[in-house]
Amino acid sequence: MNIHTTSTSTLERVPAELRKWLSVPRPMLINGKWVQAKSGKVFDVIDPATEMHLATVAEGDAADIDEAVRAARNALDNGPWGRMSPSARGRIVHKIGDLILKYLDELAQLESLDNGKPFAVARVADVPLSADIFHYMSGWATKLEGKHIPISNLVSPGQYLSFTRLEPVGVVGQIIPWNFPLLMAAWKLAPALATGCTVVLKVAEETPLSGLRLGEILQEAGVPDGVVNIVPGFGETAGAALASHPGVAKVAFTGSTDVGRLIVQAASRDLRKVSLELGGKSPNIILDDADIEAAIAGSTAGIFFNHGQCCNAGSRLFVQEKVFDKVVSGIAANAAKIKLGVGMDAATEMGPMVSDVQHGRVKGYLKCGLEEGARAVTGGSAPDGKGYFVNPTVLVDTKPDMKVVREEIFGPVLVAIPFKEVDEKLIATANDTIYGLAAGVWSRDIAKANQLANALKAGSVWVNCYHVFDAALPFGGYKQSGWGREMGQAVLSNYLEAKAITSRIA
Ligand code: NAI
Ligand code: MG
């Protein structure tokens, strides 16, 4: 395995200005002010490639969340935000997108240091996609239209005028994970701002840095004080306090299915509205009539992009018997060539897992899969030395009830399973999961591919491609992959209440 390790801090590879920003304990954003935690507590942020200290960040808990929620309420009720025209609001949201592009390199550096992903990837994917969702959502601010609705019951025509008005749901609590720290903040904040809500955002404890930098960018774009409050902290304290705060009208969460359940429990007392974007174990199906080279390349990226730390990763590969060996050896050959290393190193193609905990989790799955009889065509282990690296792995000879087949691994581990025919059995096997986030189909027969796409129980299906995202396309899950959709027009309903107003006019 090619691995570039380093004994020096990766901080040395970023500009002095960014190093300086990282050298001060990073405060949280509440009511337009950058403040330390009320408790005075801080926590350490670790570089996952070197296990060295990267930054110190204020550790928010229930007291900080409470103050942030009050600030968000006040900003909605008494600040300029609630009275701002949709056009002015839209222009601010658009400007956030412009500024993200202005700070493209800096944000990509921060993302690479904090999460471990290659700088080059963050620069072409995470950061531009983050700008894109603000640009896309800015247009919706002026298009949140209700409807005039003719009514029939108990009235004669013309007696009443009825219409709907779309109003912001109120103060929104948003909790995000560490796999795409900036992008997840952007997916959450952009629609909330476009619809006129105010927000308390809890960034992930593993990767708080780009979210905090985004807070500065929001201020530069002219987001009024208190409209977005950003509190770094741990899930069990800050996250739980936000999910159960009576002043929060709606909670939007992305993360594990287990914590999704806790969010629902916390919200249930006050019947707070909840949207959830959770785990996946997505089937990626290659038919024997596919363009095999394209399928190999696309399926390699389908599992290994972002080190497999994608909720929509194509982690269960189904390949038709005739081409199984060719496809598996092709993907395994690609996997074996992937260069592991420090994200800031230009030669690096795959960084480390985000944390010690995630590293342990993925290694645990590998051990369990191999003990249960799966065979690693490539990978199957973690390299020695510093950093939370895992060798890209392709497992075969699995059984349907193995943990590696059933559970979300969230690491660079693919299970490859042969199938005979494109029939009901294939569809049933592909759908045999508690999840339903995404799926892939590779075939030259567009009718067959679309029949499969219709039969798969998943929120996104990619045909002859994988991981194609767009701000205009809804994204979210069937079954235990979540509630509601992110992005596109579909996300707006998460943040709006429709009010029906009826006036007697005769
Ligand atoms: P997690 O679900 O614990 O963390 C996600 C966010 O939820 C973080 O901001 C965390 O602080 C917060 N959180 C944790 N416990 C909470 C609680 N009790 N109340 C409120 N907020 C809470 O995910 P974790 O532990 O980082 O990863 C575990 C597994 O979850 C991964 O192995 C992966 O399978 C899955 N996952 C899925 C993601 C997705 O994009 N859908 C993203 C990250 C993880
Ligand atoms: Mg957790």
Coordinates of C-alpha atoms and ligand atoms in Angstrom, one line a residue:
M1 CA 0.0 0.0 0.0
N2 CA 1.2 3.4 -0.9
I3 CA 1.2 5.6 2.2
H4 CA 2.7 9.0 2.6
T5 CA 3.2 9.6 6.3
T6 CA 4.6 12.6 8.0
S7 CA 6.1 13.4 11.3
T8 CA 5.6 17.1 10.9
S9 CA 2.4 19.0 11.5
T10 CA 0.3 19.5 8.4
L11 CA -0.3 23.0 9.7
E12 CA 3.1 23.8 8.1
R13 CA 1.5 23.3 4.7
V14 CA -1.1 26.0 5.0
P15 CA -0.6 29.8 4.7
A16 CA 0.5 31.8 7.8
E17 CA -2.8 33.6 8.0
L18 CA -4.7 30.4 8.4
R19 CA -2.2 29.1 10.9
K20 CA -2.7 32.3 12.9
W21 CA -6.5 31.8 12.8
L22 CA -6.1 28.3 14.1
S23 CA -3.7 29.3 16.9
V24 CA -6.3 31.1 18.9
P25 CA -9.0 29.2 20.8
R26 CA -11.9 29.5 18.3
P27 CA -15.0 31.0 19.9
M28 CA -18.7 30.3 19.1
L29 CA -21.1 32.7 17.4
I30 CA -24.1 33.8 19.5
N31 CA -26.2 36.9 18.7
G32 CA -23.5 38.3 16.3
K33 CA -20.7 38.1 18.9
W34 CA -17.8 35.6 19.0
V35 CA -17.8 34.3 22.6
Q36 CA -16.2 31.5 24.6
A37 CA -18.4 28.9 26.3
K38 CA -20.2 30.0 29.4
S39 CA -18.5 27.1 31.2
G40 CA -15.1 28.3 29.9
K41 CA -14.6 24.8 28.5
V42 CA -12.7 24.1 25.3
F43 CA -12.0 20.9 23.4
D44 CA -9.1 19.8 21.1
V45 CA -9.4 19.3 17.4
I46 CA -7.1 16.6 16.1
D47 CA -5.6 16.2 12.6
P48 CA -6.6 12.7 11.6
A49 CA -3.7 12.2 9.3
T50 CA -1.0 12.9 12.0
E51 CA -3.0 12.6 15.3
M52 CA -1.5 16.0 16.2
H53 CA -3.3 18.9 17.8
L54 CA -4.8 21.2 15.2
A55 CA -6.9 23.7 17.1
T56 CA -8.8 24.4 20.3
V57 CA -12.5 25.2 20.2
A58 CA -15.0 26.5 22.7
E59 CA -17.1 23.7 24.0
G60 CA -20.8 24.7 24.0
D61 CA -23.3 23.0 26.2
A62 CA -26.9 23.4 27.3
A63 CA -26.4 26.9 28.7
D64 CA -24.8 28.2 25.4
I65 CA -27.5 26.5 23.4
D66 CA -30.2 28.2 25.5
E67 CA -28.7 31.6 24.9
A68 CA -28.3 30.9 21.2
V69 CA -32.0 29.8 20.9
R70 CA -33.1 33.0 22.7
A71 CA -30.9 35.1 20.3
A72 CA -32.4 33.3 17.3
R73 CA -36.0 34.0 18.6
N74 CA -35.2 37.6 19.2
A75 CA -33.6 38.1 15.8
L76 CA -36.8 36.7 14.2
D77 CA -39.3 38.7 16.3
N78 CA -37.5 42.0 16.8
G79 CA -34.5 42.2 14.4
P80 CA -34.3 43.4 10.8
W81 CA -34.5 39.8 9.5
G82 CA -38.2 39.3 10.0
R83 CA -39.0 42.6 8.3
M84 CA -36.6 42.2 5.4
S85 CA -38.0 42.0 1.9
P86 CA -37.6 38.6 0.2
S87 CA -35.4 40.2 -2.4
A88 CA -33.0 41.6 0.2
R89 CA -32.9 38.3 2.0
G90 CA -32.2 36.5 -1.3
R91 CA -29.3 38.9 -2.1
I92 CA -27.7 38.1 1.2
V93 CA -28.0 34.4 0.6
H94 CA -26.5 34.8 -2.8
K95 CA -23.6 36.8 -1.4
I96 CA -22.8 34.0 1.0
G97 CA -22.3 31.8 -2.1
D98 CA -20.0 34.4 -3.7
L99 CA -17.9 34.8 -0.6
I100 CA -17.5 31.0 -0.2
L101 CA -16.0 31.0 -3.7
K102 CA -13.8 34.0 -2.8
Y103 CA -12.4 32.0 0.1
L104 CA -12.2 28.8 -1.9
D105 CA -8.6 27.9 -1.2
E106 CA -8.8 28.8 2.5
L107 CA -12.0 26.8 3.1
A108 CA -10.6 23.8 1.2
Q109 CA -7.4 23.9 3.3
L110 CA -9.4 24.1 6.5
E111 CA -11.6 21.2 5.4
S112 CA -8.6 19.1 4.4
L113 CA -6.8 19.7 7.7
D114 CA -9.9 19.1 9.9
N115 CA -11.5 16.1 8.1
G116 CA -8.5 14.6 6.4
K117 CA -9.9 14.7 2.9
P118 CA -7.6 15.7 0.0
F119 CA -7.3 19.4 -0.5
A120 CA -7.8 19.0 -4.2
V121 CA -11.1 17.2 -3.6
A122 CA -12.4 19.8 -1.2
R123 CA -11.4 22.5 -3.7
V124 CA -13.4 21.0 -6.6
A125 CA -16.3 19.3 -4.6
D126 CA -17.0 20.4 -1.0
V127 CA -16.5 24.1 -1.3
P128 CA -18.0 24.8 -4.8
L129 CA -21.0 22.7 -4.0
S130 CA -21.4 24.7 -0.8
A131 CA -21.4 27.9 -2.7
D132 CA -23.9 26.4 -5.2
I133 CA -26.6 25.6 -2.7
F134 CA -26.5 29.2 -1.4
H135 CA -26.7 30.5 -5.0
Y136 CA -29.6 28.1 -5.8
M137 CA -31.5 28.8 -2.7
S138 CA -31.2 32.6 -3.0
G139 CA -33.6 32.4 -5.9
W140 CA -36.3 30.8 -3.8
A141 CA -36.5 33.7 -1.4
T142 CA -38.6 35.6 -3.8
K143 CA -40.6 32.6 -5.0
L144 CA -42.2 31.3 -1.8
E145 CA -45.7 31.7 -3.3
G146 CA -49.0 30.5 -1.7
K147 CA -52.1 29.8 -3.8
H148 CA -55.5 31.3 -4.3
I149 CA -57.8 28.4 -3.6
P150 CA -61.5 28.3 -4.6
I151 CA -63.6 26.7 -1.9
S152 CA -66.9 24.8 -2.3
N153 CA -68.4 23.7 0.9
L154 CA -71.4 25.5 2.5
V155 CA -70.8 28.7 0.5
S156 CA -71.9 30.3 -2.7
P157 CA -69.3 31.2 -5.2
G158 CA -67.6 34.5 -4.5
Q159 CA -68.6 34.7 -0.9
Y160 CA -65.1 33.9 0.5
L161 CA -61.5 34.6 -0.6
S162 CA -59.1 31.9 0.4
F163 CA -55.4 31.8 -0.1
T164 CA -52.3 30.2 1.5
R165 CA -49.3 32.1 2.9
L166 CA -46.0 30.4 3.4
E167 CA -44.3 31.5 6.6
P168 CA -41.0 30.6 8.1
V169 CA -41.4 27.8 10.7
G170 CA -39.4 29.8 13.2
V171 CA -36.2 29.0 15.1
V172 CA -34.5 26.0 13.6
G173 CA -32.0 23.7 15.4
Q174 CA -29.6 22.1 12.9
I175 CA -27.2 19.3 13.8
I176 CA -24.6 18.2 11.3
P177 CA -21.9 15.5 11.0
W178 CA -18.2 15.5 10.1
N179 CA -18.0 13.8 6.6
F180 CA -18.7 17.0 4.6
P181 CA -18.5 19.6 7.4
L182 CA -18.9 22.8 5.2
L183 CA -21.3 21.2 2.7
M184 CA -23.6 19.9 5.4
A185 CA -23.7 23.3 7.0
A186 CA -24.5 24.8 3.6
W187 CA -27.2 22.3 2.8
K188 CA -28.8 23.1 6.2
L189 CA -28.3 26.9 6.3
A190 CA -29.2 27.9 2.8
P191 CA -32.8 26.8 2.7
A192 CA -33.4 28.0 6.3
L193 CA -32.2 31.4 5.4
A194 CA -34.0 31.5 2.0
T195 CA -37.2 30.8 3.8
G196 CA -36.6 33.5 6.5
C197 CA -36.0 31.2 9.5
T198 CA -33.4 31.8 12.2
V199 CA -31.0 29.1 13.2
V200 CA -28.9 27.5 15.9
L201 CA -26.3 25.3 14.2
K202 CA -24.4 22.6 16.1
V203 CA -21.3 21.6 14.1
A204 CA -19.7 18.2 14.7
E205 CA -17.2 17.9 17.4
E206 CA -14.7 16.1 15.1
T207 CA -14.8 18.9 12.5
P208 CA -16.0 22.3 13.8
L209 CA -13.5 24.5 12.0
S210 CA -15.0 25.3 8.5
G211 CA -18.5 25.8 10.1
L212 CA -17.0 28.5 12.4
R213 CA -15.2 30.1 9.5
L214 CA -18.5 30.1 7.6
G215 CA -20.0 32.0 10.5
E216 CA -17.5 34.8 9.8
I217 CA -18.5 34.7 6.1
L218 CA -22.2 35.0 7.0
Q219 CA -21.4 38.1 8.9
E220 CA -19.4 39.5 6.0
A221 CA -22.4 38.8 3.7
G222 CA -24.7 40.9 5.9
V223 CA -26.6 38.2 7.8
P224 CA -28.0 40.2 10.8
D225 CA -26.9 39.4 14.4
G226 CA -28.7 36.4 15.9
V227 CA -30.0 35.1 12.6
V228 CA -27.4 32.3 12.6
N229 CA -25.8 31.1 15.8
I230 CA -23.1 28.5 15.6
V231 CA -22.3 26.4 18.7
P232 CA -19.6 23.8 18.6
G233 CA -19.9 21.0 21.1
F234 CA -20.6 17.4 21.8
G235 CA -23.7 15.4 20.8
E236 CA -24.7 14.2 24.2
T237 CA -24.6 17.8 25.6
A238 CA -25.0 20.6 23.1
G239 CA -26.7 18.4 20.5
A240 CA -29.2 16.9 22.9
A241 CA -29.9 20.3 24.4
L242 CA -30.7 21.7 21.0
A243 CA -32.9 18.8 20.0
S244 CA -35.0 19.1 23.1
H245 CA -35.1 22.9 23.5
P246 CA -38.7 24.1 23.8
G247 CA -37.8 27.3 21.9
V248 CA -36.9 25.4 18.8
A249 CA -39.7 24.9 16.3
K250 CA -38.0 22.4 14.0
V251 CA -34.9 20.2 14.1
A252 CA -32.9 19.2 11.0
F253 CA -30.4 16.4 11.6
T254 CA -27.8 14.6 9.5
G255 CA -26.0 11.7 11.1
S256 CA -26.4 8.2 12.4
T257 CA -29.8 6.4 12.4
D258 CA -29.3 5.7 16.1
V259 CA -29.0 9.4 17.0
G260 CA -31.8 10.1 14.5
R261 CA -34.0 8.0 16.8
L262 CA -32.8 10.0 19.8
I263 CA -33.6 13.3 18.0
V264 CA -37.2 12.1 17.4
Q265 CA -37.6 11.1 21.0
A266 CA -36.2 14.5 22.2
A267 CA -38.6 16.3 19.8
S268 CA -41.6 14.2 20.6
R269 CA -42.6 15.8 23.9
D270 CA -43.3 19.2 22.2
L271 CA -44.0 17.5 18.8
R272 CA -41.3 19.6 17.3
K273 CA -41.0 19.2 13.5
V274 CA -38.1 17.0 12.5
S275 CA -36.3 16.2 9.3
L276 CA -33.6 13.5 9.2
E277 CA -30.9 12.5 6.8
L278 CA -29.4 9.2 8.1
G279 CA -27.5 6.1 7.2
G280 CA -27.4 4.0 4.1
K281 CA -26.2 0.7 2.7
S282 CA -26.8 1.4 -0.9
P283 CA -27.0 -1.2 -3.6
N284 CA -25.0 -0.6 -6.8
I285 CA -26.0 -3.0 -9.5
I286 CA -23.9 -3.9 -12.6
L287 CA -25.7 -5.8 -15.4
D288 CA -23.6 -7.9 -17.9
D289 CA -24.7 -5.6 -20.8
A290 CA -23.1 -2.5 -19.1
D291 CA -20.1 -0.5 -20.4
I292 CA -17.9 -2.5 -18.0
E293 CA -15.0 0.0 -18.0
A294 CA -17.3 2.8 -17.1
A295 CA -19.0 0.7 -14.4
I296 CA -15.7 -0.2 -12.9
A297 CA -14.5 3.4 -12.7
G298 CA -17.9 4.7 -11.5
S299 CA -18.3 2.0 -8.9
T300 CA -14.8 2.5 -7.6
A301 CA -15.7 6.2 -6.9
G302 CA -19.1 5.1 -5.7
I303 CA -17.5 3.4 -2.7
F304 CA -14.2 5.1 -2.2
F305 CA -15.1 8.7 -2.7
N306 CA -14.6 10.6 0.6
H307 CA -12.9 7.4 2.0
G308 CA -16.3 5.7 2.0
Q309 CA -17.6 8.2 4.6
C310 CA -20.7 8.9 2.5
C311 CA -24.2 8.1 3.6
N312 CA -25.0 7.3 0.0
A313 CA -21.8 5.2 -0.7
G314 CA -22.4 2.4 -3.1
S315 CA -21.3 -0.1 -0.5
R316 CA -23.2 -3.3 -1.6
L317 CA -22.1 -4.1 -5.2
F318 CA -24.2 -6.6 -7.1
V319 CA -22.6 -7.9 -10.3
Q320 CA -24.1 -10.2 -12.9
E321 CA -22.3 -13.5 -12.9
K322 CA -20.8 -13.4 -16.4
V323 CA -18.9 -10.2 -15.6
F324 CA -18.4 -10.6 -11.8
D325 CA -14.7 -11.6 -11.9
K326 CA -13.8 -8.9 -14.4
V327 CA -15.6 -6.2 -12.4
V328 CA -14.2 -7.2 -9.0
S329 CA -10.7 -7.5 -10.2
G330 CA -11.0 -4.1 -12.0
I331 CA -12.3 -2.4 -8.8
A332 CA -9.7 -4.2 -6.7
A333 CA -6.9 -3.1 -9.0
N334 CA -8.1 0.5 -8.8
A335 CA -8.4 0.3 -5.0
A336 CA -4.8 -1.1 -4.7
K337 CA -3.5 1.9 -6.6
I338 CA -5.2 4.6 -4.4
K339 CA -2.5 6.7 -2.7
L340 CA -3.2 7.2 1.0
G341 CA -1.8 10.2 2.7
V342 CA -2.1 13.6 4.3
G343 CA -4.9 15.6 2.7
M344 CA -2.6 18.6 2.0
D345 CA -0.2 16.5 0.0
A346 CA -0.9 16.9 -3.7
A347 CA -0.1 13.2 -4.3
T348 CA -2.8 12.0 -1.9
E349 CA -5.9 10.4 -3.3
M350 CA -7.4 9.2 0.0
G351 CA -7.0 10.6 3.5
P352 CA -7.5 9.0 6.9
M353 CA -10.8 8.2 8.6
V354 CA -12.0 11.2 10.4
S355 CA -11.2 10.1 14.0
D356 CA -9.8 7.4 16.2
V357 CA -13.4 6.3 16.9
Q358 CA -14.3 6.0 13.2
H359 CA -11.0 4.2 12.6
G360 CA -11.8 1.7 15.3
R361 CA -15.3 1.2 14.0
V362 CA -14.2 0.4 10.4
K363 CA -11.3 -1.9 11.6
G364 CA -13.9 -3.7 13.7
Y365 CA -16.1 -4.3 10.7
L366 CA -13.1 -5.6 8.7
K367 CA -12.1 -8.0 11.5
C368 CA -15.7 -9.2 11.9
G369 CA -16.2 -9.7 8.1
L370 CA -12.9 -11.7 7.7
E371 CA -13.7 -13.8 10.8
E372 CA -17.1 -14.7 9.5
G373 CA -15.5 -16.0 6.3
A374 CA -15.5 -13.0 3.9
R375 CA -12.3 -12.8 1.7
A376 CA -10.5 -9.6 1.0
V377 CA -9.5 -9.4 -2.7
T378 CA -7.6 -6.2 -1.8
G379 CA -7.1 -4.4 1.5
G380 CA -8.7 -5.9 4.6
S381 CA -6.5 -4.1 7.1
A382 CA -5.2 -0.8 8.3
P383 CA -1.6 0.3 7.6
D384 CA 0.8 0.7 10.6
G385 CA 1.9 4.1 11.8
K386 CA 0.3 7.4 12.7
G387 CA -3.0 8.5 11.3
Y388 CA -6.4 6.9 11.1
F389 CA -5.8 5.2 7.7
V390 CA -7.6 2.2 6.3
N391 CA -6.6 0.3 3.2
P392 CA -9.3 0.4 0.5
T393 CA -11.0 -3.0 0.7
V394 CA -13.1 -5.2 -1.6
L395 CA -14.7 -8.2 0.2
V396 CA -16.2 -11.2 -1.6
D397 CA -17.6 -14.6 -0.5
T398 CA -20.0 -12.8 1.9
K399 CA -23.2 -14.2 3.2
P400 CA -26.4 -12.1 3.3
D401 CA -26.6 -12.1 7.1
M402 CA -23.0 -10.9 7.7
K403 CA -22.6 -7.6 9.5
V404 CA -20.5 -6.2 6.7
V405 CA -23.4 -6.9 4.3
R406 CA -26.1 -5.5 6.5
E407 CA -24.6 -2.6 8.5
E408 CA -23.3 0.8 7.4
I409 CA -19.5 0.7 7.7
F410 CA -18.8 4.3 6.7
G411 CA -15.4 3.5 5.5
P412 CA -13.6 2.3 2.3
V413 CA -15.0 -1.2 2.3
L414 CA -17.0 -2.7 -0.5
V415 CA -18.9 -6.0 -0.5
A416 CA -19.2 -7.6 -3.9
I417 CA -22.0 -10.1 -4.5
P418 CA -22.8 -12.0 -7.7
F419 CA -26.3 -12.5 -9.1
K420 CA -27.7 -14.6 -12.0
E421 CA -30.7 -12.8 -13.5
V422 CA -32.3 -9.4 -13.4
D423 CA -35.4 -10.6 -11.7
E424 CA -37.6 -10.2 -8.6
K425 CA -35.0 -12.0 -6.6
L426 CA -32.3 -9.4 -7.4
I427 CA -34.7 -6.6 -6.6
A428 CA -35.7 -8.2 -3.3
T429 CA -32.0 -8.7 -2.4
A430 CA -31.1 -5.1 -3.3
N431 CA -34.0 -3.8 -1.2
D432 CA -33.3 -6.2 1.7
T433 CA -31.9 -3.5 4.0
I434 CA -33.3 -1.2 6.7
Y435 CA -32.0 1.7 4.6
G436 CA -33.1 3.4 1.4
L437 CA -30.9 6.3 0.6
A438 CA -29.4 5.7 -2.8
A439 CA -28.8 3.1 -5.5
G440 CA -26.9 2.6 -8.7
V441 CA -27.7 0.7 -11.9
W442 CA -25.2 0.1 -14.8
S443 CA -26.7 -1.2 -18.1
R444 CA -26.8 -0.2 -21.8
D445 CA -30.5 -1.3 -21.8
I446 CA -32.1 1.9 -20.8
A447 CA -35.6 0.3 -20.4
K448 CA -34.2 -2.4 -18.1
A449 CA -32.2 0.1 -16.1
N450 CA -35.2 2.3 -15.6
Q451 CA -37.4 -0.6 -14.6
L452 CA -34.8 -1.4 -11.9
A453 CA -34.6 2.3 -10.9
N454 CA -38.4 2.3 -10.4
A455 CA -38.3 -0.9 -8.3
L456 CA -35.4 0.1 -6.0
K457 CA -36.6 1.6 -2.7
A458 CA -34.2 4.6 -2.5
G459 CA -34.4 8.3 -2.6
S460 CA -31.7 8.7 -5.3
V461 CA -31.0 6.3 -8.1
W462 CA -28.1 6.8 -10.5
V463 CA -28.1 5.1 -13.9
N464 CA -24.7 4.7 -15.5
C465 CA -23.2 7.2 -13.0
Y466 CA -22.9 7.6 -9.2
H467 CA -22.6 10.4 -6.7
V468 CA -24.2 13.0 -9.0
F469 CA -25.5 15.7 -6.8
D470 CA -27.1 19.1 -7.6
A471 CA -28.6 21.8 -5.5
A472 CA -31.7 21.5 -7.6
L473 CA -32.2 17.8 -7.0
P474 CA -33.9 16.5 -3.9
F475 CA -31.8 14.1 -1.7
G476 CA -33.0 11.9 1.1
G477 CA -34.1 8.5 2.2
Y478 CA -36.8 5.9 2.2
K479 CA -37.2 3.7 5.3
Q480 CA -34.7 4.2 8.1
S481 CA -32.5 6.5 5.9
G482 CA -34.6 9.4 7.1
W483 CA -37.5 11.8 6.9
G484 CA -37.9 14.5 4.3
R485 CA -35.5 15.7 1.6
E486 CA -32.5 18.0 1.5
M487 CA -31.9 20.4 -1.4
G488 CA -34.1 21.3 -4.4
Q489 CA -37.6 22.7 -4.1
A490 CA -38.4 19.7 -1.9
V491 CA -36.4 21.0 1.1
L492 CA -38.4 24.2 1.4
S493 CA -41.4 22.5 3.0
N494 CA -39.1 21.5 5.9
Y495 CA -38.8 25.2 6.8
L496 CA -42.2 26.6 6.0
E497 CA -45.7 26.6 7.5
A498 CA -48.6 27.0 5.1
K499 CA -51.3 29.2 6.5
A500 CA -54.8 29.1 4.9
I501 CA -56.4 32.5 5.3
T502 CA -60.1 32.8 4.4
S503 CA -61.9 36.2 4.3
R504 CA -65.7 36.7 4.0
I505 CA -66.0 39.2 1.1
A506 CA -69.8 39.1 0.5
Ligands
NAI1 P1 -23.6 10.8 15.2 O1 -24.9 10.6 14.6 O2 -23.3 10.5 16.6 O3 -23.1 12.4 14.9 C1 -23.7 13.3 14.0 C2 -24.0 14.6 14.8 O4 -25.0 14.3 15.8 C3 -22.8 15.2 15.5 O5 -23.0 16.6 15.4 C4 -23.0 14.8 16.9 O6 -22.4 15.7 17.8 C5 -24.5 14.8 17.0 N1 -25.1 14.0 18.1 C6 -24.5 12.8 18.6 N2 -25.3 12.4 19.6 C7 -26.3 13.3 19.8 C8 -27.4 13.3 20.6 N3 -27.6 12.4 21.6 N4 -28.3 14.4 20.5 C9 -28.1 15.3 19.5 N5 -27.1 15.3 18.7 C10 -26.2 14.3 18.8 O7 -22.6 10.0 14.2 P2 -21.1 9.5 14.6 O8 -21.0 9.0 15.9 O9 -20.2 10.6 14.2 O10 -20.9 8.4 13.5 C11 -21.6 7.1 13.7 C12 -22.0 6.5 12.5 O11 -23.1 7.3 12.0 C13 -21.0 6.5 11.3 O12 -20.2 5.3 11.4 C14 -22.0 6.4 10.1 O13 -22.4 5.1 10.0 C15 -23.1 7.3 10.5 N6 -23.0 8.7 10.0 C16 -23.9 9.0 9.0 C17 -23.8 10.3 8.4 C18 -24.6 10.7 7.3 O14 -24.2 11.5 6.5 N7 -25.9 10.3 7.2 C19 -22.7 11.2 8.9 C20 -22.0 10.8 10.0 C21 -22.1 9.5 10.5
MG2 MG -22.0 9.4 17.7

